[in-house]
């Protein structure tokens, strides 16, 4: 019997400390806890090698065993990120117990805390349990909550807080409006401020007066997101009847750079949340028409900040005031002042169903000479003037077009547009079937094919298209391809995609005529493909296809659903 058989920890102790930590880092947290049961020496020593492994603790309240001494032995000041989930949304007492247990485990350096569906019924008890572990907390996220919270008291409990996010969910089928702070027994001084908070996201319906009270106490806000939306039975989001004074809110935030209200656009914020320049002023404005905020109010804010805006997202009203009145469609003349906007710093423009004329939109684009990204979804008119204005943009690299009614745009005008604009690298065609024709594909391939990196086609191909295989072979630099709801994809189409030397990502959604052998052709022929996502395409043998594709793709990133 060797020495290592007599002492189970002898082999591990013989290794350099860094190597021991590296070995342990490849374990899961549950495996680490299991390993601590080998012997007393490992119970004592394993946690000191596993500090990196336990920097993030992500667990459900139900699974977190307060009596498990091994788990508590692994916790300590190295825990920086904490995620607690309550799938039932009923374990409010357990939440308080877990927070107290973290204090007992010396987790006093938590920087980020996320609570998902965690119920908070006793505000004061929650604040008391949070306070001992909150001194270093810089980011707090409360996701899918039904309770109103004492936001200002939470800010006061977390003195280092810089980022705060709250997202509400309906209670039953009712969305709640939070007109005032939840009462707490102790009161805050009337002049207290929270100067460290720079990011505030309140995805809930909060009264205008309460919102003003909150932002007034956060003088250094740079990003403010107020969804002010309700969701109907079909999971469609509507701006609520709660009117928010956008101009007054902006006036209370002298350092604001990103402002989103009356909508919820997480993808836009993910792409554009950071300012491109250091100039002071509002950089991104994201909003929909809503009660009290029609075209006149929206255009007024755009006009006020036109010299600093880098991104603009505006959308039409999409809802009702729940029984009182229907939001009127904005008349084109109310949007007409957009034609006088000169936003020379504007790099991104998104218009969703905005009821302006083609002349107004063309004038706006002409005067925003720095535009790099333009998204036009559901616009009532995309005239030749609009396309000519787009073609004149020297920096345009991304164009996303969603045509609801193909009669809103002449197909030949779009063909001509691509003959004039050869710089686009990311192109999206979405919407009404039939407006993407052979002529349009030939124009795209000839004029922007050599520069095109990303392409999305969604339910837009004409049933007469016969040159799709040839089209793909012209896109030599294409790296990413997405296609949705298209039924004319043959085996040769995927063979053409497989020949592209740079294609690394392909996503197919609702392409129900795609056959397994066609996708096998793509996977077999491609030397660059790293990611393949196939969703609701009715493959005959999805499990067999995934197994075969993962063997051929080095990355193994193959996903099939439906």
XYZ file of C-alpha atoms in Angstrom:
562
model
C 0.000 0.000 0.000
C 1.486 3.375 -1.069
C 1.577 6.579 0.919
C -1.285 8.076 -1.137
C -3.531 5.157 -0.153
C -2.892 5.921 3.521
C -3.589 9.682 3.101
C -6.196 10.578 0.412
C -5.119 14.217 0.436
C -1.384 13.512 -0.028
C -1.499 13.495 -3.817
C -3.444 16.771 -4.054
C -1.166 18.434 -1.484
C 1.870 17.463 -3.536
C 0.690 19.604 -6.445
C 1.384 23.369 -6.786
C -1.397 25.549 -5.362
C -2.267 27.106 -8.758
C -2.616 23.661 -10.334
C -4.917 22.509 -7.524
C -7.142 25.559 -8.135
C -7.168 24.891 -11.865
C -8.220 21.256 -11.365
C -11.054 22.218 -9.032
C -12.235 24.955 -11.430
C -13.258 22.262 -13.955
C -15.795 20.821 -11.498
C -19.371 21.904 -11.019
C -20.368 23.264 -7.632
C -22.332 20.091 -6.850
C -19.285 17.951 -7.729
C -17.153 20.128 -5.485
C -19.552 19.567 -2.575
C -19.522 15.816 -3.258
C -15.722 15.753 -3.324
C -15.623 17.323 0.128
C -17.198 14.159 1.493
C -14.150 12.000 0.659
C -12.402 12.717 3.953
C -12.020 15.346 6.676
C -8.861 16.752 5.123
C -10.613 17.366 1.806
C -13.620 18.838 3.610
C -11.270 21.416 5.090
C -8.971 22.036 2.119
C -11.154 21.824 -1.015
C -12.982 25.170 -0.370
C -9.702 27.128 -0.412
C -8.950 25.772 -3.899
C -12.534 26.413 -5.114
C -12.813 30.164 -4.527
C -12.988 30.903 -8.267
C -15.619 28.201 -8.756
C -17.845 29.852 -6.146
C -17.493 33.469 -7.296
C -20.985 33.099 -8.757
C -23.741 31.326 -6.835
C -26.812 30.612 -8.987
C -29.477 28.585 -7.197
C -33.172 28.244 -6.549
C -34.500 28.932 -3.072
C -35.967 25.460 -3.020
C -32.602 23.791 -3.733
C -30.537 25.942 -1.388
C -30.019 23.786 1.703
C -29.284 26.023 4.667
C -28.246 22.993 6.723
C -25.647 21.729 4.220
C -22.366 22.456 5.997
C -20.304 21.666 2.901
C -22.057 24.362 0.873
C -21.682 26.919 3.657
C -17.999 25.985 3.953
C -17.548 26.935 0.258
C -19.085 30.362 0.708
C -17.281 33.459 1.922
C -15.927 36.816 0.847
C -14.984 35.452 -2.618
C -18.690 35.222 -3.618
C -19.216 38.236 -5.916
C -22.322 37.374 -7.924
C -25.527 35.916 -6.485
C -28.592 34.696 -8.430
C -31.615 33.457 -6.453
C -34.676 31.982 -8.160
C -38.107 31.135 -6.805
C -40.060 29.240 -9.453
C -43.188 29.125 -7.261
C -42.984 32.783 -6.285
C -44.130 31.941 -2.750
C -40.966 31.401 -0.710
C -40.692 34.873 0.801
C -39.687 33.492 4.202
C -37.043 31.279 2.599
C -35.631 34.307 0.756
C -35.070 36.136 4.047
C -33.508 33.019 5.569
C -31.088 32.630 2.625
C -30.016 36.281 2.842
C -29.316 35.873 6.557
C -27.415 32.640 5.918
C -25.197 34.478 3.434
C -24.401 37.003 6.127
C -23.457 34.186 8.511
C -21.238 32.738 5.760
C -19.317 36.044 5.551
C -20.553 36.884 2.021
C -19.984 40.584 2.548
C -18.455 41.376 -0.852
C -21.361 40.557 -3.177
C -21.264 42.967 -6.124
C -24.216 41.699 -8.169
C -27.532 40.284 -6.907
C -30.362 38.959 -9.099
C -33.715 37.891 -7.657
C -36.032 36.066 -10.072
C -39.699 35.709 -9.059
C -38.674 36.120 -5.433
C -41.618 37.265 -3.398
C -41.169 40.276 -1.120
C -44.214 40.740 1.096
C -42.535 42.279 4.158
C -40.567 45.261 2.850
C -38.911 46.082 6.144
C -37.803 42.503 6.818
C -36.363 42.320 3.303
C -34.374 45.540 3.750
C -33.054 44.367 7.124
C -31.927 41.034 5.631
C -30.357 42.754 2.622
C -28.445 45.416 4.540
C -25.574 43.274 5.969
C -24.539 41.961 2.515
C -25.263 45.151 0.542
C -22.310 47.396 1.356
C -20.416 46.404 -1.827
C -23.479 45.754 -3.997
C -23.251 47.705 -7.278
C -25.882 45.896 -9.367
C -29.327 44.757 -8.201
C -31.870 43.078 -10.496
C -35.415 42.129 -9.467
C -37.023 40.187 -12.296
C -40.649 39.053 -12.679
C -42.068 40.549 -9.507
C -45.681 41.275 -8.641
C -45.086 43.397 -5.545
C -44.651 47.119 -5.385
C -41.303 47.883 -3.759
C -39.869 50.767 -1.772
C -37.307 51.641 -4.446
C -35.828 54.639 -2.646
C -35.352 52.657 0.557
C -33.621 49.909 -1.428
C -31.260 52.543 -2.849
C -30.547 53.792 0.673
C -29.839 50.243 1.885
C -27.265 49.701 -0.904
C -24.883 52.699 -0.699
C -22.617 51.483 -3.541
C -25.443 50.759 -5.994
C -24.866 51.953 -9.585
C -27.287 49.729 -11.580
C -30.866 48.898 -10.570
C -33.395 46.915 -12.663
C -36.966 45.987 -11.824
C -39.437 44.097 -14.022
C -43.002 43.487 -12.945
C -45.372 40.725 -14.056
C -49.184 40.695 -13.879
C -50.940 39.463 -10.774
C -53.329 36.924 -12.274
C -54.490 38.605 -15.480
C -54.270 42.111 -14.039
C -51.407 44.554 -14.449
C -50.859 46.745 -11.440
C -50.092 50.439 -11.464
C -47.634 51.576 -8.781
C -48.591 55.188 -7.990
C -46.516 55.588 -4.810
C -43.617 54.141 -2.821
C -44.402 51.120 -0.675
C -44.592 52.359 2.940
C -41.699 51.540 5.273
C -41.658 52.452 8.966
C -38.523 54.578 8.800
C -38.457 57.665 6.589
C -35.760 59.036 4.340
C -34.624 62.643 4.616
C -36.435 64.744 1.981
C -33.161 65.887 0.404
C -31.333 62.535 0.289
C -29.771 61.688 -3.080
C -28.168 58.617 -4.624
C -25.409 60.054 -6.830
C -23.779 56.686 -7.620
C -26.801 55.335 -9.494
C -26.194 55.727 -13.228
C -28.498 53.018 -14.652
C -32.185 52.704 -13.717
C -34.606 50.300 -15.410
C -38.202 50.215 -14.157
C -40.204 47.924 -16.424
C -43.512 48.592 -14.754
C -46.391 51.064 -14.825
C -45.296 53.794 -12.415
C -47.083 57.095 -11.994
C -45.528 60.233 -13.413
C -45.315 61.904 -10.001
C -43.582 58.920 -8.396
C -41.176 58.615 -11.296
C -40.205 62.272 -10.957
C -39.590 61.778 -7.234
C -37.265 58.848 -7.972
C -35.189 60.391 -10.778
C -34.888 63.689 -8.891
C -32.895 61.813 -6.246
C -30.597 60.197 -8.844
C -28.833 63.258 -10.297
C -26.166 61.304 -12.203
C -28.428 58.972 -14.180
C -27.040 58.136 -17.604
C -29.516 55.412 -18.630
C -33.224 55.478 -17.785
C -35.649 52.820 -19.062
C -39.357 53.073 -18.182
C -41.425 50.580 -20.158
C -44.853 51.858 -18.971
C -46.440 48.928 -20.788
C -49.177 46.389 -20.142
C -49.570 42.976 -21.730
C -52.829 41.532 -23.057
C -54.042 37.943 -23.202
C -52.151 37.429 -26.481
C -48.861 38.551 -24.884
C -48.872 41.751 -26.917
C -47.400 44.770 -25.151
C -49.294 48.062 -25.141
C -48.344 51.463 -23.734
C -50.543 52.008 -20.684
C -52.962 54.881 -20.113
C -50.525 56.241 -17.528
C -49.173 59.434 -19.112
C -45.519 60.321 -18.477
C -44.156 63.815 -19.037
C -41.090 62.901 -21.099
C -39.715 66.435 -21.316
C -40.007 67.001 -17.559
C -38.328 63.667 -16.771
C -35.433 64.509 -19.081
C -35.156 67.906 -17.423
C -34.573 66.200 -14.071
C -31.713 64.115 -15.523
C -28.959 66.537 -16.587
C -26.504 63.723 -17.385
C -28.895 61.403 -19.217
C -27.538 59.652 -22.323
C -30.055 56.837 -22.926
C -33.820 57.293 -22.436
C -36.418 54.621 -23.229
C -40.102 55.028 -22.421
C -43.508 53.608 -23.436
C -41.912 50.525 -24.981
C -39.572 47.635 -24.149
C -36.698 47.110 -26.570
C -33.960 45.066 -24.825
C -32.226 44.146 -28.090
C -31.857 47.785 -29.058
C -30.341 48.660 -25.685
C -27.984 45.695 -25.916
C -26.665 46.940 -29.263
C -26.750 50.696 -28.684
C -26.635 51.233 -24.921
C -23.114 52.683 -24.940
C -22.529 56.170 -26.247
C -20.159 56.541 -29.203
C -18.872 59.976 -28.214
C -18.017 61.746 -24.970
C -20.154 64.774 -25.795
C -22.669 65.655 -23.104
C -26.366 65.243 -23.883
C -29.025 62.685 -24.773
C -27.513 60.101 -27.129
C -30.368 57.582 -27.557
C -34.124 58.215 -27.485
C -36.456 55.185 -27.697
C -40.238 55.627 -27.506
C -43.680 54.874 -28.923
C -46.726 57.052 -29.227
C -48.774 56.801 -26.034
C -51.295 58.701 -23.939
C -49.949 62.217 -23.520
C -47.040 61.544 -25.876
C -48.114 61.846 -29.457
C -46.085 62.915 -32.490
C -45.975 66.556 -31.352
C -44.384 65.725 -27.982
C -42.000 63.170 -29.476
C -40.799 65.453 -32.278
C -40.332 68.275 -29.751
C -37.844 66.150 -27.787
C -36.058 65.034 -30.968
C -35.742 68.670 -31.989
C -34.405 69.663 -28.558
C -31.646 67.017 -28.564
C -30.960 66.759 -32.318
C -27.366 67.951 -31.924
C -26.394 65.088 -29.559
C -28.600 62.170 -30.656
C -26.720 59.106 -31.915
C -29.657 56.695 -31.980
C -33.390 57.249 -32.517
C -36.120 54.591 -32.189
C -39.721 55.752 -32.728
C -42.824 53.594 -33.070
C -46.510 54.040 -33.640
C -49.132 53.601 -30.951
C -50.221 49.952 -30.876
C -52.960 49.834 -28.270
C -56.051 51.030 -26.558
C -56.647 52.905 -23.346
C -58.421 49.821 -22.038
C -61.995 50.786 -22.639
C -61.903 54.565 -22.416
C -60.751 55.537 -25.858
C -58.709 54.252 -28.717
C -55.459 55.980 -29.461
C -56.016 57.905 -32.709
C -53.733 57.199 -35.611
C -51.263 60.041 -35.862
C -52.004 62.248 -38.835
C -49.137 62.632 -41.276
C -49.043 66.388 -40.706
C -48.249 65.876 -37.018
C -45.054 64.079 -38.020
C -44.193 66.658 -40.687
C -41.752 68.613 -38.402
C -39.433 65.590 -38.579
C -38.451 66.931 -41.985
C -36.633 69.850 -40.333
C -34.470 67.721 -38.001
C -30.714 67.981 -38.660
C -29.210 65.268 -36.456
C -25.703 65.115 -37.854
C -24.466 62.781 -35.080
C -27.293 60.268 -35.644
C -25.873 56.843 -36.540
C -28.954 54.642 -36.060
C -32.570 55.321 -37.087
C -35.459 52.931 -36.420
C -39.020 53.767 -37.513
C -41.784 51.271 -36.648
C -45.075 52.051 -38.391
C -44.635 55.799 -37.970
C -47.453 57.542 -39.864
C -45.334 60.077 -41.716
C -45.274 60.638 -45.453
C -42.483 59.465 -47.712
C -41.448 63.084 -48.223
C -41.052 63.646 -44.455
C -39.029 60.457 -43.998
C -36.823 61.236 -47.005
C -36.092 64.748 -45.680
C -35.162 63.373 -42.263
C -32.763 60.810 -43.775
C -31.198 63.388 -46.111
C -30.370 65.611 -43.142
C -28.894 62.852 -40.962
C -25.762 62.341 -43.021
C -23.983 60.132 -40.467
C -26.533 57.295 -40.536
C -24.986 53.818 -40.506
C -28.045 51.732 -39.570
C -31.612 52.258 -40.835
C -34.553 50.063 -39.806
C -37.931 50.657 -41.508
C -40.734 48.370 -40.334
C -44.362 48.695 -41.411
C -44.012 52.187 -42.836
C -47.086 53.306 -44.806
C -44.983 54.714 -47.637
C -41.448 53.932 -48.791
C -41.244 56.181 -51.802
C -38.481 56.586 -54.363
C -37.449 59.734 -52.481
C -36.861 57.652 -49.328
C -34.717 55.114 -51.195
C -32.776 57.887 -52.955
C -32.083 59.489 -49.572
C -30.823 56.153 -48.243
C -28.608 55.670 -51.298
C -26.996 59.058 -50.652
C -25.737 57.989 -47.207
C -21.996 57.396 -47.424
C -21.826 55.466 -44.137
C -24.871 53.192 -44.464
C -23.828 49.596 -43.681
C -27.049 48.069 -42.275
C -30.538 48.169 -43.808
C -33.513 46.330 -42.270
C -36.755 46.511 -44.275
C -40.107 45.075 -43.125
C -42.796 45.542 -45.769
C -46.314 44.945 -44.416
C -47.976 45.887 -47.687
C -45.869 45.387 -50.809
C -47.941 48.107 -52.509
C -46.341 50.678 -50.161
C -43.173 50.414 -52.259
C -42.522 49.945 -55.956
C -40.297 46.829 -56.441
C -38.391 48.474 -59.284
C -37.436 51.355 -56.958
C -35.812 48.893 -54.578
C -33.864 47.324 -57.451
C -32.610 50.780 -58.438
C -31.695 51.546 -54.825
C -29.208 48.660 -54.689
C -27.681 49.791 -57.964
C -26.821 53.071 -56.242
C -25.825 51.744 -52.818
C -22.913 49.302 -52.718
C -21.696 49.663 -49.143
C -24.262 47.633 -47.175
C -22.802 44.817 -45.059
C -25.918 43.713 -43.118
C -29.228 43.334 -44.976
C -32.661 42.168 -43.790
C -35.761 41.576 -45.919
C -38.872 40.858 -43.845
C -42.631 40.938 -44.202
C -45.020 40.618 -47.123
C -44.392 37.646 -49.377
C -43.418 38.302 -52.951
C -41.472 41.539 -52.976
C -38.069 39.785 -53.156
C -37.879 38.798 -56.822
C -35.221 37.436 -59.208
C -34.524 40.996 -60.360
C -33.991 42.191 -56.795
C -31.672 39.289 -55.956
C -29.613 39.956 -59.071
C -29.301 43.629 -58.092
C -28.244 42.719 -54.541
C -25.699 40.128 -55.717
C -24.158 42.395 -58.321
C -24.001 45.611 -56.291
C -23.567 44.689 -52.609
C -22.794 40.972 -52.837
C -19.017 41.563 -52.593
C -19.426 43.436 -49.280
C -22.380 41.606 -47.678
C -21.564 39.950 -44.326
C -25.002 39.243 -42.817
C -28.316 38.442 -44.515
C -31.827 37.803 -43.199
C -34.727 36.685 -45.419
C -38.131 36.392 -43.775
C -41.294 35.367 -45.666
C -40.373 37.750 -48.441
C -39.243 35.570 -51.353
C -41.499 35.474 -54.398
C -42.740 31.984 -55.299
C -41.255 32.517 -58.771
C -37.686 32.948 -57.516
C -35.473 30.502 -59.397
C -32.028 32.008 -58.938
C -31.568 31.601 -55.176
C -28.742 29.043 -55.589
C -26.843 31.339 -57.938
C -27.512 34.272 -55.617
C -25.891 32.628 -52.595
C -22.785 31.668 -54.543
C -22.102 35.371 -55.170
C -21.913 36.236 -51.456
C -18.277 35.272 -50.895
C -17.879 37.210 -47.609
C -21.191 36.178 -46.013
C -20.646 35.101 -42.387
C -24.179 34.973 -40.972
C -27.449 33.880 -42.602
C -30.974 33.735 -41.162
C -34.098 32.660 -43.000
C -37.669 32.530 -41.705
C -40.823 31.087 -43.221
C -39.327 30.460 -46.682
C -40.447 27.328 -48.538
C -38.390 27.352 -51.749
C -35.093 26.040 -50.360
C -33.764 23.032 -52.252
C -30.882 20.681 -51.662
C -28.849 22.710 -54.141
C -29.546 25.854 -52.131
C -27.831 24.356 -49.103
C -25.022 23.048 -51.276
C -24.455 26.639 -52.418
C -24.408 27.832 -48.807
C -21.921 25.102 -47.935
C -19.521 26.412 -50.566
C -19.294 29.882 -48.972
C -15.803 30.176 -47.462
C -16.683 32.533 -44.575
C -20.158 31.348 -43.507
C -20.029 30.602 -39.773
C -23.648 30.926 -38.566
C -26.949 29.709 -40.057
C -30.410 29.944 -38.494
C -33.594 28.524 -40.026
C -37.040 29.218 -38.567
C -40.377 27.843 -39.804
C -38.884 26.597 -43.082
C -41.117 23.531 -43.147
C -40.032 22.150 -46.520
C -36.382 21.737 -45.499
C -35.233 18.111 -45.691
C -32.667 16.399 -43.499
C -30.462 15.482 -46.466
C -30.399 19.136 -47.594
C -29.056 20.246 -44.221
C -26.608 17.326 -44.301
C -25.315 18.780 -47.569
C -24.676 22.141 -45.856
C -22.877 20.567 -42.904
C -20.816 18.202 -45.054
C -19.615 20.798 -47.554
C -18.903 23.721 -45.254
C -15.411 24.222 -43.830
C -16.332 27.358 -41.866
C -19.721 26.659 -40.249
C -19.629 26.904 -36.444
C -23.259 27.464 -35.436
C -26.487 25.937 -36.795
C -29.929 26.617 -35.328
C -32.999 24.888 -36.822
C -36.346 25.819 -35.275
C -39.779 24.416 -36.245
C -38.643 23.042 -39.592
C -40.202 19.549 -39.213
C -37.085 17.464 -39.765
C -37.781 13.763 -40.244
C -35.081 12.619 -37.795
C -33.982 15.614 -35.673
C -31.992 13.550 -33.145
C -30.095 11.704 -35.861
C -29.373 14.932 -37.711
C -28.017 16.640 -34.566
C -25.776 13.694 -33.749
C -24.388 13.583 -37.295
C -23.948 17.377 -37.524
C -22.101 17.626 -34.216
C -19.598 15.042 -35.428
C -18.881 17.138 -38.523
C -18.845 20.583 -36.916
C -15.851 21.127 -34.679
C -17.714 23.568 -32.435
C -20.653 21.225 -31.806
C -23.065 24.191 -31.741
C -26.048 22.496 -33.385
C -29.560 23.126 -32.055
C -32.834 21.698 -33.365
C -36.257 22.505 -31.932
C -39.602 21.316 -33.260
